[in-house]
Amino acid sequence: MAVTTLRRLRLRTAVRSLCPHSTFSSPTTDRLLSIRPHRPFLSPSLGQCAFYSRRLHPRSDRDKVSSPTIPERLPFSKITQEDLAFFRKILPGRTITDPDVLEANNVDWLKSVRGFSEVLLRPQTTEEVSQILRYCHSRNLAVNPQGGNTGLVGGSVPVYDELILSTALMNNVLSFDSVSGILTCQAGCILENLSLYLEERDYIMPLDLGAKGSCHIGGNVATNAGGLRLLRYGSLRGTVLGLEVVLADGRVLECLASLRKDNTGYDLKQLFIGSEGTLGVITAVSILCPRKPKVVNVAFLGCETFEQLLQTFQLCRGMLGEILSAFEFLDSECMRLLNTYLKLPNPITDSPFYIVIETAGSNLTHDEEKLHTFLEEAMTSSLITDGTVATEDTKIKALWSMRERVTEALTHDGFTYKYDISLPVEQIYQLVTDMREHLRGKAKSVVGYGHVGDGNLHLNITSSAKDPTLLAAIEPFVYEWTAGCQGSISAEHGLGLKKRNYIYYSKPRQAVELMGNIKAMLDPKGILNPYKTLPDNLN
Ligand code: FAD
Ligand code: MLT
Ligand code: ZN
C-alpha cells in the first residue's frame, strides 16, 4: 500500500511540476457498467430510438420487406409442430417458444434491428448442436447462431423467423495448461468469466472489450473481435490455436489442436474466425493466453490537437516499448456525452482530445521509471496538456470507463449510426472532421474515438430519431472516403446485416466471389445466418 501511494505521488508530482495548471487529479469514479447476460441494462427512451420503437410492435413480414436495407425472405421452410417436437425431444426444457423470453434474443444490443424468431434453442453440448444442424439442414430451416448478442452490425439477431441457436449454456472450461497458457473452453463462456478464471491462475485473456460482461468467446471468435489489447497481444487470428466447429449439415470439424505451430495443410480455423456465423457454429475454442502482468498503470491524458496525439503515440511507442499495452483515444464530444448521460466527470481539465495509455509489465520500478520519463518528455515537449495516472485497480477501472462507456453514452444521445473504420493512422481523425463539415449541423452529435494503436476509428453519428435523410448524407460518403484512403469499412465489428452490401468498398469482386464459393461449399442450402456478411446476390 505504502509503495503504491509513493508511486502515485511521484508520478503526480512529476507531471504537476511541469504543468502548473494541471488538475492531475486521481479519478474517483467507479466503473458502473457491468454487462451481464440477458439483462437489458440500457433503455434508451423510445422517442429517441424510433426505429426500434416502431418494431417493438408485431409487424408483418411485408412491413419488414418494405425497408430498403432488408432483403426478401429466402425460401426456407417454416417451423412446424413436428419440428418443435423434435427439438423438445433433444433439448428438453431448452427449446424456448415463450415470446417474452425470445424478445431479448430477437433484438440487438443497439436496439436498432429486430427479428421475428419464434424458437430459441439452448444446447449444452457439441453433439446437441450437431443434431440441431443436421435436422435443420435436412428440413431447410434457417439458423441464427447467437452468443452474448452484443454485436453492433445487426448480425446477431434473426432477420425473419430463423431459429436462434444460443451458446449461452455452453459455458464450461474444458482444460487449462498452466505451463503453456493454453485455455480450451466451450464457445458460450462469457469473456469476463474467462478473464476471472485465468486471473486466479496468473494468466489473462489476450483480448478485452467493453462488452466483456456479456459477450461469449465464440462470438468474439466469430466476429474476430479486436478490442483494447490488440496492440499488445495481436488479433485472434494469431492467438486462437484451434476451433471445434459444427458445419451446416451437422458434421463436426475437430480442429481444436493446442499447438503453437502446425503447418499441416490449410489452416481451416482461419475460415471461421470472423465468419459471423455464416460458415459454421463454433462450439469450442483453444486460445493462447498471456501471463498476468504484475504491474499495470493507466494514464489519462489531454491533448490540444490530433497531430499532437499522434506524436504522443510515436513517442510512447518509442519510450514505453514492450510495456505499452493500449493506446486509445476519445474526443471532447465523447467526453460531453459521458458527462451528460452517464454523469462521469472529466478527471482532468477539458481538452479537445483524450488519450488512455495502459502499461503492463513485470517490474514495478522499471515500469514506473519508463512511464515517468515518457510523461515528463510528453509534457516538456507540450504534446500533452494535462493528465492523471492510476495504479490501483478501482482507479484504473474508473479511467478505463471513460473510454469503454462511450458506446453506452451514445445510446442515450439518440439513434446512433456507427462506423468502424480502419485507416492509415495519420488519417483517422480527418474523417471525423470531414464528416462534421459534410453534415453541417444535420446530425445531433458527430464523435470520434477508437483504437489509435490499431489505426481503428469509431466514427459515430447520432440523431434524435432514425433519419433517412441523414443516413443518405452519411452513406455512401463515409465508404467512399474510406475506400479513397485504401481503408476498411469494418475494422473489427464485421459486416452483419447492416454493412453486407458495402463489402465492395473494401474487397475486390473476385475476393467476394470466392467468399461466395466457400459459403456455397460449406453451407450449400445457405441456412446459416442468412442475409448476413455476404452481399445480397451471394446469400
Ligand atoms: P453476438 O453478438 O451474439 O454475435 C455476433 C456474430 O457472431 C453474429 O453474426 C453471430 O451469428 C455470430 N456468432 C456468435 N456466436 C457464434 C458461434 N458460437 N459460432 C458462430 N457464430 C457465432 N467489438 C470489437 O471488436 N471490439 C470492441 O472493442 C468492442 N467493444 C464493444 C463494446 C460494447 C459496449 C459493445 C456493446 C460491443 C462491443 N463490440 C466490440 C462488439 C461485440 O461485442 C463483439 O463483436 C463481440 O465479439 C460479439 O460477441 P457476442 O458473443 O456478443 O456475439
Ligand atoms: C469500442 O471500441 O468501444 C467498441 O468497438 C464499441 C464501439 O465501437 O462503440
Ligand atoms: Zn472498438
Coordinates of C-alpha atoms and ligand atoms in Angstrom, one line a residue:
M1 CA 0.0 0.0 0.0
A2 CA 2.8 2.4 1.0
V3 CA 4.6 1.6 -2.2
T4 CA 1.5 2.3 -4.3
T5 CA 0.9 5.6 -2.7
L6 CA 4.6 6.6 -3.1
R7 CA 4.4 5.6 -6.8
R8 CA 1.3 7.7 -7.3
L9 CA 2.7 10.7 -5.6
R10 CA 5.9 10.5 -7.6
L11 CA 4.1 10.4 -10.9
R12 CA 1.6 13.1 -9.9
T13 CA 4.4 15.4 -8.7
A14 CA 6.4 14.8 -11.8
V15 CA 3.6 16.0 -14.1
R16 CA 2.4 18.7 -11.8
S17 CA 5.8 20.3 -11.7
L18 CA 5.8 20.5 -15.4
C19 CA 2.3 21.9 -15.7
P20 CA 1.2 24.4 -13.2
H21 CA -2.4 24.4 -14.4
S22 CA -2.7 20.7 -14.3
T23 CA -5.6 19.3 -12.3
F24 CA -3.8 16.0 -12.3
S25 CA -6.4 14.5 -10.0
S26 CA -7.0 10.9 -9.1
P27 CA -10.2 9.6 -10.6
T28 CA -12.9 8.9 -8.1
T29 CA -15.5 7.3 -10.3
D30 CA -16.0 3.6 -10.1
R31 CA -16.9 1.6 -13.2
L32 CA -20.6 1.5 -13.3
L33 CA -21.2 -0.6 -16.3
S34 CA -21.1 -4.3 -15.7
I35 CA -22.6 -6.0 -18.6
R36 CA -24.4 -9.2 -17.6
P37 CA -26.1 -11.6 -20.0
H38 CA -29.7 -11.2 -20.8
R39 CA -30.2 -8.2 -18.6
P40 CA -31.5 -5.2 -20.6
F41 CA -29.3 -2.6 -18.8
L42 CA -29.8 0.1 -21.4
S43 CA -33.1 1.5 -22.1
P44 CA -32.9 4.5 -24.5
S45 CA -36.3 6.2 -24.4
L46 CA -38.5 5.1 -27.2
G47 CA -38.7 8.6 -28.5
Q48 CA -35.0 8.6 -29.1
C49 CA -35.0 5.4 -30.9
A50 CA -37.8 5.4 -33.4
F51 CA -36.6 2.5 -35.5
Y52 CA -36.7 0.3 -32.5
S53 CA -39.9 1.6 -31.1
R54 CA -41.7 1.0 -34.4
R55 CA -40.5 -2.5 -34.4
L56 CA -41.5 -3.2 -30.8
H57 CA -45.0 -4.0 -32.1
P58 CA -45.6 -7.1 -34.1
R59 CA -45.3 -6.4 -37.7
S60 CA -45.9 -8.4 -40.8
D61 CA -43.1 -9.7 -43.0
R62 CA -44.4 -7.4 -45.7
D63 CA -43.8 -4.4 -43.5
K64 CA -40.2 -5.6 -42.9
V65 CA -39.5 -6.2 -46.6
S66 CA -40.5 -2.6 -47.4
S67 CA -37.3 -1.4 -45.6
P68 CA -34.6 -0.8 -48.2
T69 CA -31.9 -2.5 -46.2
I70 CA -33.8 -5.7 -45.6
P71 CA -33.6 -8.3 -48.3
E72 CA -36.6 -10.6 -49.3
R73 CA -37.2 -13.6 -47.2
L74 CA -35.4 -16.6 -48.8
P75 CA -37.5 -19.8 -49.3
F76 CA -36.6 -21.5 -46.1
S77 CA -39.1 -23.9 -44.5
K78 CA -41.4 -22.5 -41.8
I79 CA -41.2 -24.3 -38.5
T80 CA -43.9 -26.9 -37.8
Q81 CA -45.2 -28.7 -34.7
E82 CA -43.3 -31.7 -35.8
D83 CA -40.1 -29.7 -35.8
L84 CA -40.8 -28.4 -32.4
A85 CA -41.5 -31.9 -31.1
F86 CA -38.1 -32.9 -32.5
F87 CA -36.3 -30.1 -30.8
R88 CA -38.1 -30.6 -27.5
K89 CA -37.1 -34.3 -27.6
I90 CA -33.4 -33.5 -28.0
L91 CA -33.4 -30.3 -25.8
P92 CA -36.0 -30.9 -23.1
G93 CA -36.7 -27.7 -21.3
R94 CA -34.2 -25.8 -23.5
T95 CA -36.5 -25.3 -26.6
I96 CA -37.9 -21.9 -25.8
T97 CA -41.0 -20.6 -27.5
D98 CA -42.2 -18.0 -24.9
P99 CA -42.3 -14.7 -26.8
D100 CA -41.4 -12.7 -23.7
V101 CA -38.2 -14.7 -23.3
L102 CA -37.5 -14.6 -27.0
E103 CA -37.8 -10.8 -27.1
A104 CA -34.3 -10.2 -25.8
N105 CA -32.8 -12.6 -28.3
N106 CA -34.7 -11.1 -31.2
V107 CA -33.5 -7.5 -30.6
D108 CA -29.8 -6.4 -31.0
W109 CA -27.8 -4.6 -28.3
L110 CA -28.2 -1.2 -30.1
K111 CA -31.9 -1.8 -30.3
S112 CA -31.7 -1.0 -34.0
V113 CA -32.8 -4.2 -35.6
R114 CA -35.1 -7.0 -34.7
G115 CA -36.1 -10.4 -36.0
F116 CA -39.2 -12.5 -35.5
S117 CA -37.9 -15.8 -34.4
E118 CA -40.4 -18.0 -32.5
V119 CA -37.9 -20.6 -31.4
L120 CA -34.8 -20.3 -29.2
L121 CA -32.6 -23.4 -28.8
R122 CA -30.1 -23.7 -26.0
P123 CA -27.9 -26.6 -26.5
Q124 CA -25.3 -27.6 -23.9
T125 CA -23.0 -29.9 -25.9
T126 CA -21.4 -30.1 -29.3
E127 CA -23.4 -33.3 -30.0
E128 CA -26.6 -31.4 -29.5
V129 CA -25.5 -28.6 -31.8
S130 CA -24.7 -31.3 -34.4
Q131 CA -28.1 -32.9 -34.0
I132 CA -29.8 -29.5 -34.4
L133 CA -27.9 -28.5 -37.6
R134 CA -28.3 -32.0 -39.1
Y135 CA -32.0 -31.7 -38.7
C136 CA -32.2 -28.0 -39.9
H137 CA -30.2 -28.9 -42.9
S138 CA -32.5 -31.8 -43.8
R139 CA -35.6 -29.6 -43.3
N140 CA -34.2 -26.4 -44.9
L141 CA -34.7 -24.4 -41.7
A142 CA -32.6 -21.3 -41.3
V143 CA -30.5 -20.8 -38.2
N144 CA -29.1 -17.7 -36.4
P145 CA -26.1 -18.6 -34.2
Q146 CA -26.1 -16.2 -31.2
G147 CA -23.6 -15.6 -28.4
G148 CA -23.9 -12.7 -26.0
N149 CA -25.9 -10.6 -28.6
T150 CA -23.6 -7.6 -28.2
G151 CA -22.7 -7.4 -31.9
L152 CA -23.0 -3.9 -33.4
V153 CA -23.8 -4.7 -37.1
G154 CA -27.1 -6.5 -36.8
G155 CA -25.6 -9.9 -37.3
S156 CA -26.6 -11.5 -34.0
V157 CA -30.3 -11.5 -34.4
P158 CA -32.6 -13.1 -37.0
V159 CA -34.0 -11.1 -39.8
Y160 CA -37.2 -13.1 -40.2
D161 CA -38.1 -16.3 -38.4
E162 CA -34.7 -18.0 -38.3
L163 CA -34.3 -20.3 -35.3
I164 CA -31.9 -18.8 -32.7
L165 CA -29.2 -21.2 -31.6
S166 CA -27.7 -19.7 -28.5
T167 CA -24.4 -20.8 -26.9
A168 CA -25.4 -19.4 -23.5
L169 CA -25.4 -22.9 -21.9
M170 CA -22.2 -24.0 -23.4
N171 CA -20.1 -22.3 -20.8
N172 CA -17.6 -24.8 -19.5
V173 CA -13.8 -24.5 -19.4
L174 CA -12.6 -27.8 -20.8
S175 CA -8.9 -27.5 -19.9
F176 CA -6.2 -25.1 -19.0
D177 CA -2.5 -25.8 -19.2
S178 CA -0.7 -23.6 -16.7
V179 CA 2.7 -24.2 -18.4
S180 CA 1.8 -23.2 -22.0
G181 CA -1.1 -20.9 -21.0
I182 CA -3.4 -22.6 -23.4
L183 CA -7.1 -22.5 -22.5
T184 CA -9.7 -24.7 -24.1
C185 CA -13.3 -23.9 -23.4
Q186 CA -16.8 -24.1 -24.8
A187 CA -17.9 -21.3 -27.1
G188 CA -20.5 -19.9 -24.7
C189 CA -18.1 -18.9 -21.9
I190 CA -18.5 -15.2 -21.1
L191 CA -15.3 -13.3 -21.8
E192 CA -15.2 -11.7 -18.3
N193 CA -15.7 -15.1 -16.6
L194 CA -12.8 -16.5 -18.6
S195 CA -10.7 -13.5 -17.5
L196 CA -11.6 -14.1 -13.9
Y197 CA -10.8 -17.8 -14.2
L198 CA -7.4 -17.0 -15.7
E199 CA -6.5 -14.3 -13.3
E200 CA -6.8 -16.8 -10.4
R201 CA -4.2 -18.8 -12.3
D202 CA -1.9 -15.8 -13.0
Y203 CA -2.9 -15.5 -16.7
I204 CA -5.2 -13.2 -18.7
M205 CA -7.2 -13.4 -21.8
P206 CA -5.4 -11.9 -24.8
L207 CA -8.5 -9.8 -25.6
D208 CA -10.6 -7.3 -23.7
L209 CA -13.6 -5.2 -24.7
G210 CA -16.3 -3.1 -23.2
A211 CA -18.9 -5.8 -23.7
K212 CA -16.8 -8.4 -21.7
G213 CA -19.6 -9.0 -19.2
S214 CA -21.9 -10.3 -21.9
C215 CA -20.1 -11.4 -25.0
H216 CA -19.1 -15.0 -25.5
I217 CA -15.7 -16.2 -26.6
G218 CA -17.4 -18.0 -29.5
G219 CA -19.0 -14.6 -30.5
N220 CA -15.6 -13.0 -30.2
V221 CA -14.0 -15.5 -32.5
A222 CA -17.0 -15.4 -34.9
T223 CA -16.5 -11.6 -35.2
N224 CA -12.7 -11.7 -34.9
A225 CA -13.2 -9.0 -32.2
G226 CA -10.3 -6.6 -31.8
G227 CA -10.8 -4.6 -28.6
L228 CA -8.5 -2.9 -26.2
R229 CA -5.5 -5.2 -26.1
L230 CA -4.9 -5.9 -29.7
L231 CA -2.0 -3.5 -29.8
R232 CA -0.1 -5.7 -27.4
Y233 CA -1.3 -9.3 -27.9
G234 CA -2.4 -9.2 -31.6
S235 CA -5.5 -10.4 -33.3
L236 CA -7.5 -13.6 -32.5
R237 CA -6.1 -14.8 -35.8
G238 CA -2.9 -15.3 -34.0
T239 CA -3.9 -16.2 -30.5
V240 CA -6.7 -18.7 -31.4
L241 CA -4.9 -22.0 -31.8
G242 CA -7.8 -24.3 -32.5
L243 CA -11.5 -24.4 -33.0
E244 CA -14.2 -27.0 -32.9
V245 CA -17.0 -26.1 -35.4
V246 CA -20.2 -27.7 -36.3
L247 CA -20.9 -27.4 -40.1
A248 CA -24.2 -26.6 -41.6
D249 CA -25.1 -30.2 -42.2
G250 CA -24.2 -31.3 -38.7
R251 CA -20.7 -32.6 -39.3
V252 CA -18.3 -31.8 -36.5
L253 CA -15.0 -30.3 -37.6
E254 CA -12.5 -31.0 -34.9
C255 CA -9.6 -28.6 -35.3
L256 CA -9.1 -28.0 -31.6
A257 CA -5.3 -28.5 -31.7
S258 CA -3.5 -26.9 -28.8
L259 CA -0.2 -26.4 -30.7
R260 CA 1.7 -23.2 -31.3
K261 CA 2.9 -24.5 -34.6
D262 CA 1.1 -26.6 -37.1
N263 CA 1.8 -26.3 -40.8
T264 CA -0.1 -29.4 -42.0
G265 CA -2.1 -28.1 -44.9
Y266 CA -4.5 -25.3 -45.0
D267 CA -5.3 -23.5 -41.7
L268 CA -9.1 -24.2 -41.8
K269 CA -9.8 -22.5 -38.5
Q270 CA -9.0 -19.1 -40.1
L271 CA -12.1 -19.5 -42.3
F272 CA -14.3 -19.5 -39.3
I273 CA -12.6 -16.6 -37.4
G274 CA -14.6 -13.6 -38.4
S275 CA -17.1 -15.5 -40.5
E276 CA -20.0 -14.2 -38.3
G277 CA -21.9 -17.4 -38.0
T278 CA -22.3 -17.9 -41.8
L279 CA -20.0 -20.9 -42.3
G280 CA -20.4 -23.0 -39.1
V281 CA -21.3 -22.8 -35.4
I282 CA -18.2 -22.6 -33.3
T283 CA -18.6 -24.9 -30.3
A284 CA -15.2 -24.8 -28.6
V285 CA -12.1 -22.6 -28.7
S286 CA -8.5 -23.2 -27.8
I287 CA -6.6 -19.9 -27.2
L288 CA -3.2 -18.9 -26.1
C289 CA -3.2 -16.7 -23.0
P290 CA -0.5 -14.3 -21.8
R291 CA 0.8 -14.2 -18.2
K292 CA -0.9 -11.8 -16.0
P293 CA 1.2 -8.7 -15.8
K294 CA 2.5 -7.9 -12.3
V295 CA 2.2 -4.1 -12.7
V296 CA -0.5 -2.2 -14.6
N297 CA -0.6 1.6 -14.9
V298 CA -3.2 3.7 -16.7
A299 CA -2.6 7.3 -17.8
F300 CA -5.4 9.5 -18.9
L301 CA -4.0 12.5 -20.8
G302 CA -5.3 15.6 -22.5
C303 CA -4.1 16.8 -25.9
E304 CA -4.8 20.0 -27.9
T305 CA -4.6 18.6 -31.4
F306 CA -4.9 15.2 -33.1
E307 CA -1.5 15.9 -34.6
Q308 CA -0.1 16.1 -31.1
L309 CA -2.0 13.0 -30.1
L310 CA -0.2 11.1 -33.0
Q311 CA 3.1 12.5 -31.9
T312 CA 2.4 11.3 -28.4
F313 CA 1.7 7.9 -29.8
Q314 CA 5.0 7.8 -31.6
L315 CA 6.9 9.0 -28.5
C316 CA 5.0 6.5 -26.4
R317 CA 5.9 3.5 -28.7
G318 CA 9.5 4.5 -28.6
M319 CA 9.7 5.2 -24.9
L320 CA 7.4 2.6 -23.4
G321 CA 8.2 -0.1 -25.8
E322 CA 7.4 -3.6 -24.6
I323 CA 5.3 -2.5 -21.6
L324 CA 2.8 -0.5 -23.7
S325 CA -0.5 -2.5 -23.8
A326 CA -3.1 0.0 -25.0
F327 CA -3.2 3.4 -26.7
E328 CA -6.8 4.6 -27.1
F329 CA -8.5 7.9 -27.7
L330 CA -11.7 9.8 -27.5
D331 CA -12.6 13.4 -28.5
S332 CA -14.2 16.1 -26.5
E333 CA -17.6 15.3 -27.9
C334 CA -17.4 11.8 -26.4
M335 CA -16.4 13.5 -23.1
R336 CA -19.5 15.7 -23.3
L337 CA -21.7 12.6 -23.7
L338 CA -20.1 10.8 -20.8
N339 CA -20.6 13.8 -18.6
T340 CA -24.2 14.5 -19.7
Y341 CA -25.7 11.0 -19.8
L342 CA -23.5 8.9 -17.5
K343 CA -22.5 11.7 -15.1
L344 CA -18.9 10.6 -15.4
P345 CA -16.8 13.7 -14.5
N346 CA -13.8 14.5 -16.6
P347 CA -10.8 13.5 -14.4
I348 CA -8.6 16.2 -16.0
T349 CA -9.0 19.7 -17.5
D350 CA -11.1 19.9 -20.6
S351 CA -9.2 19.2 -23.8
P352 CA -10.1 18.6 -27.4
F353 CA -8.7 15.1 -27.3
Y354 CA -8.1 12.5 -24.6
I355 CA -5.7 9.5 -24.6
V356 CA -5.8 6.4 -22.5
I357 CA -2.5 4.7 -22.2
E358 CA -2.1 1.4 -20.4
T359 CA 1.2 -0.2 -19.5
A360 CA 1.5 -3.8 -18.3
G361 CA 4.8 -5.2 -17.2
S362 CA 6.6 -7.2 -14.6
N363 CA 8.9 -4.9 -12.8
L364 CA 7.4 -2.1 -10.7
T365 CA 10.5 0.2 -10.6
H366 CA 11.3 -0.3 -14.3
D367 CA 7.7 0.3 -15.5
E368 CA 7.3 3.3 -13.2
E369 CA 10.5 4.8 -14.4
K370 CA 9.6 4.3 -18.0
L371 CA 6.2 5.8 -17.7
H372 CA 7.5 8.7 -15.6
T373 CA 10.2 9.6 -18.2
F374 CA 7.7 9.3 -21.0
L375 CA 5.2 11.6 -19.3
E376 CA 7.9 14.1 -18.5
E377 CA 9.0 14.2 -22.1
A378 CA 5.4 14.5 -23.4
M379 CA 4.8 17.4 -21.0
T380 CA 8.0 19.3 -21.7
S381 CA 7.5 19.0 -25.4
S382 CA 3.9 20.2 -24.9
L383 CA 2.4 17.2 -26.6
I384 CA 0.1 16.7 -23.7
T385 CA -1.5 19.4 -21.6
D386 CA -2.8 17.6 -18.6
G387 CA -3.1 14.1 -17.2
T388 CA -3.7 11.7 -14.4
V389 CA -2.2 8.3 -13.6
A390 CA -3.9 5.4 -11.8
T391 CA -2.1 2.4 -10.4
E392 CA -4.9 0.9 -8.2
D393 CA -7.4 -1.4 -9.6
T394 CA -10.6 0.6 -8.9
K395 CA -9.0 3.8 -10.2
I396 CA -7.7 2.0 -13.3
K397 CA -11.2 0.8 -13.9
A398 CA -12.6 4.3 -13.5
L399 CA -10.2 5.7 -16.0
W400 CA -10.9 2.9 -18.4
S401 CA -14.6 3.5 -18.2
M402 CA -14.0 6.9 -19.7
R403 CA -13.2 5.1 -22.9
E404 CA -15.2 1.9 -22.6
R405 CA -18.5 3.6 -21.8
V406 CA -18.6 5.9 -24.8
T407 CA -20.7 3.3 -26.7
E408 CA -23.2 3.3 -23.9
A409 CA -23.3 7.1 -23.6
L410 CA -24.1 7.3 -27.3
T411 CA -27.2 5.2 -27.0
H412 CA -28.7 7.9 -24.7
D413 CA -28.0 10.6 -27.2
G414 CA -30.3 9.2 -29.8
F415 CA -30.3 6.9 -32.8
T416 CA -26.7 6.0 -33.5
Y417 CA -25.1 5.5 -36.9
K418 CA -22.0 3.5 -36.2
Y419 CA -18.9 3.3 -38.4
D420 CA -15.9 1.2 -37.6
I421 CA -13.1 2.2 -40.0
S422 CA -9.5 1.1 -40.5
L423 CA -7.3 3.7 -41.9
P424 CA -3.6 4.7 -42.1
V425 CA -3.3 6.0 -38.5
E426 CA -2.4 9.5 -39.5
Q427 CA -5.7 9.9 -41.4
I428 CA -8.1 8.6 -38.8
Y429 CA -9.4 11.8 -37.3
Q430 CA -9.6 13.6 -40.7
L431 CA -12.7 11.5 -41.4
V432 CA -14.5 12.9 -38.3
T433 CA -13.6 16.5 -39.3
D434 CA -14.7 16.0 -42.9
M435 CA -17.9 14.3 -41.8
R436 CA -18.8 17.2 -39.5
E437 CA -18.2 19.6 -42.3
H438 CA -20.1 17.4 -44.7
L439 CA -23.2 17.1 -42.5
R440 CA -23.1 20.8 -41.5
G441 CA -25.4 20.6 -38.5
K442 CA -27.7 17.9 -39.8
A443 CA -26.7 15.5 -37.1
K444 CA -27.1 15.8 -33.3
S445 CA -23.6 14.6 -32.5
V446 CA -20.6 13.5 -34.6
V447 CA -18.0 11.9 -32.4
G448 CA -14.7 10.1 -32.8
Y449 CA -13.0 7.5 -30.6
G450 CA -11.1 4.3 -31.1
H451 CA -8.0 2.2 -31.1
V452 CA -5.2 4.6 -32.3
G453 CA -2.7 1.8 -31.9
D454 CA -4.5 -0.3 -34.5
G455 CA -5.5 2.6 -36.9
N456 CA -9.1 1.9 -36.0
L457 CA -11.6 4.9 -35.8
H458 CA -15.1 4.6 -34.4
L459 CA -17.0 7.4 -36.1
N460 CA -20.5 7.7 -34.5
I461 CA -23.2 10.0 -35.6
T462 CA -26.5 10.5 -33.7
S463 CA -29.9 12.0 -34.5
S464 CA -32.9 12.3 -32.2
A465 CA -34.7 9.7 -34.2
K466 CA -33.9 7.5 -37.2
D467 CA -33.4 9.9 -40.1
P468 CA -33.2 8.6 -43.7
T469 CA -32.1 12.0 -44.9
L470 CA -29.2 12.0 -42.5
L471 CA -28.4 8.4 -43.5
A472 CA -28.3 9.4 -47.2
A473 CA -25.9 12.2 -46.3
I474 CA -23.6 9.8 -44.4
E475 CA -23.6 6.9 -46.8
P476 CA -22.0 6.3 -49.2
F477 CA -19.9 9.4 -48.4
V478 CA -18.3 7.6 -45.4
Y479 CA -17.5 4.5 -47.5
E480 CA -16.2 6.4 -50.5
W481 CA -13.9 8.4 -48.2
T482 CA -12.6 5.2 -46.6
A483 CA -12.1 3.5 -49.9
G484 CA -10.2 6.6 -51.1
C485 CA -7.7 6.0 -48.4
Q486 CA -7.5 2.3 -49.0
G487 CA -9.1 1.7 -45.7
S488 CA -11.5 -0.9 -44.5
I489 CA -15.2 -0.2 -43.9
S490 CA -15.2 -2.7 -41.0
A491 CA -12.1 -2.9 -38.8
E492 CA -13.5 -5.1 -36.1
H493 CA -17.3 -5.3 -35.9
G494 CA -17.8 -7.3 -39.1
L495 CA -20.5 -6.7 -41.8
G496 CA -23.5 -8.4 -40.3
L497 CA -26.8 -7.3 -41.8
K498 CA -26.1 -3.6 -41.9
K499 CA -22.8 -3.4 -43.9
R500 CA -23.1 -6.5 -46.0
N501 CA -23.8 -4.7 -49.3
Y502 CA -20.8 -2.3 -48.8
I503 CA -18.2 -5.1 -48.9
Y504 CA -17.1 -4.0 -52.3
Y505 CA -15.7 -0.8 -50.9
S506 CA -13.0 -2.9 -49.2
K507 CA -12.7 -6.1 -51.2
P508 CA -12.3 -6.7 -54.9
R509 CA -15.1 -8.5 -56.8
Q510 CA -13.0 -11.7 -57.2
A511 CA -12.4 -11.9 -53.5
V512 CA -16.1 -11.6 -52.7
E513 CA -17.0 -14.2 -55.4
L514 CA -14.5 -16.6 -53.8
M515 CA -16.2 -16.0 -50.4
G516 CA -19.5 -16.9 -52.1
N517 CA -17.9 -20.1 -53.4
I518 CA -16.7 -21.0 -49.9
K519 CA -20.1 -20.3 -48.4
A520 CA -21.8 -22.5 -51.1
M521 CA -19.3 -25.3 -50.4
L522 CA -19.7 -25.3 -46.6
D523 CA -23.4 -24.3 -46.4
P524 CA -25.0 -25.3 -49.8
K525 CA -28.5 -24.5 -48.6
G526 CA -27.5 -21.2 -47.1
I527 CA -29.2 -22.0 -43.8
L528 CA -26.5 -20.5 -41.5
N529 CA -27.1 -16.8 -40.6
P530 CA -28.7 -15.9 -44.0
Y531 CA -28.8 -12.2 -45.1
K532 CA -25.5 -11.5 -43.2
T533 CA -21.9 -10.7 -44.2
L534 CA -22.1 -11.5 -47.9
P535 CA -23.9 -9.2 -50.3
D536 CA -27.5 -10.0 -51.2
N537 CA -26.6 -11.7 -54.5
L538 CA -24.4 -14.2 -52.7
N539 CA -26.9 -15.1 -49.9
Ligands
FAD1 P1 -23.1 -12.0 -30.9 O1 -23.4 -10.5 -30.8 O2 -24.1 -12.9 -30.3 O3 -22.9 -12.4 -32.4 C1 -22.0 -11.7 -33.2 C2 -21.9 -12.5 -34.5 O4 -21.2 -13.7 -34.3 C3 -23.2 -12.9 -35.2 O5 -23.1 -12.9 -36.6 C4 -23.5 -14.3 -34.7 O6 -24.3 -15.1 -35.6 C5 -22.1 -14.9 -34.6 N1 -21.8 -15.9 -33.6 C6 -21.9 -15.7 -32.3 N2 -21.6 -16.8 -31.6 C7 -21.2 -17.7 -32.6 C8 -20.8 -19.1 -32.6 N3 -20.6 -19.7 -31.4 N4 -20.5 -19.7 -33.7 C9 -20.7 -19.0 -34.9 N5 -21.1 -17.7 -35.0 C10 -21.4 -17.1 -33.8 N6 -16.1 -5.4 -30.8 C11 -14.8 -5.3 -31.0 O7 -14.3 -5.9 -32.0 N7 -14.0 -4.5 -30.2 C12 -14.5 -3.8 -29.2 O8 -13.8 -3.1 -28.5 C13 -15.9 -3.9 -28.9 N8 -16.4 -3.2 -27.9 C14 -17.8 -3.3 -27.6 C15 -18.3 -2.6 -26.6 C16 -19.7 -2.6 -26.3 C17 -20.2 -1.9 -25.2 C18 -20.5 -3.4 -27.2 C19 -22.0 -3.5 -26.9 C20 -20.0 -4.1 -28.2 C21 -18.6 -4.1 -28.5 N9 -18.0 -4.8 -29.5 C22 -16.7 -4.7 -29.8 C23 -18.9 -5.6 -30.4 C24 -19.2 -7.0 -29.9 O9 -19.1 -7.1 -28.5 C25 -18.2 -8.0 -30.4 O10 -18.4 -8.1 -31.8 C26 -18.3 -9.4 -29.8 O11 -17.2 -10.2 -30.2 C27 -19.6 -10.2 -30.1 O12 -19.7 -11.3 -29.2 P2 -21.1 -11.9 -28.8 O13 -20.9 -13.2 -28.1 O14 -21.9 -10.9 -28.2 O15 -21.7 -12.3 -30.3
MLT2 C1 -15.2 0.2 -28.8 O1 -14.0 0.2 -29.2 O2 -15.6 1.0 -27.9 C2 -16.1 -0.7 -29.5 O3 -15.7 -1.2 -30.7 C3 -17.6 -0.3 -29.5 C4 -17.9 0.8 -30.3 O4 -17.4 1.0 -31.4 O5 -18.8 1.6 -29.9
ZN3 ZN -13.6 -0.9 -30.9

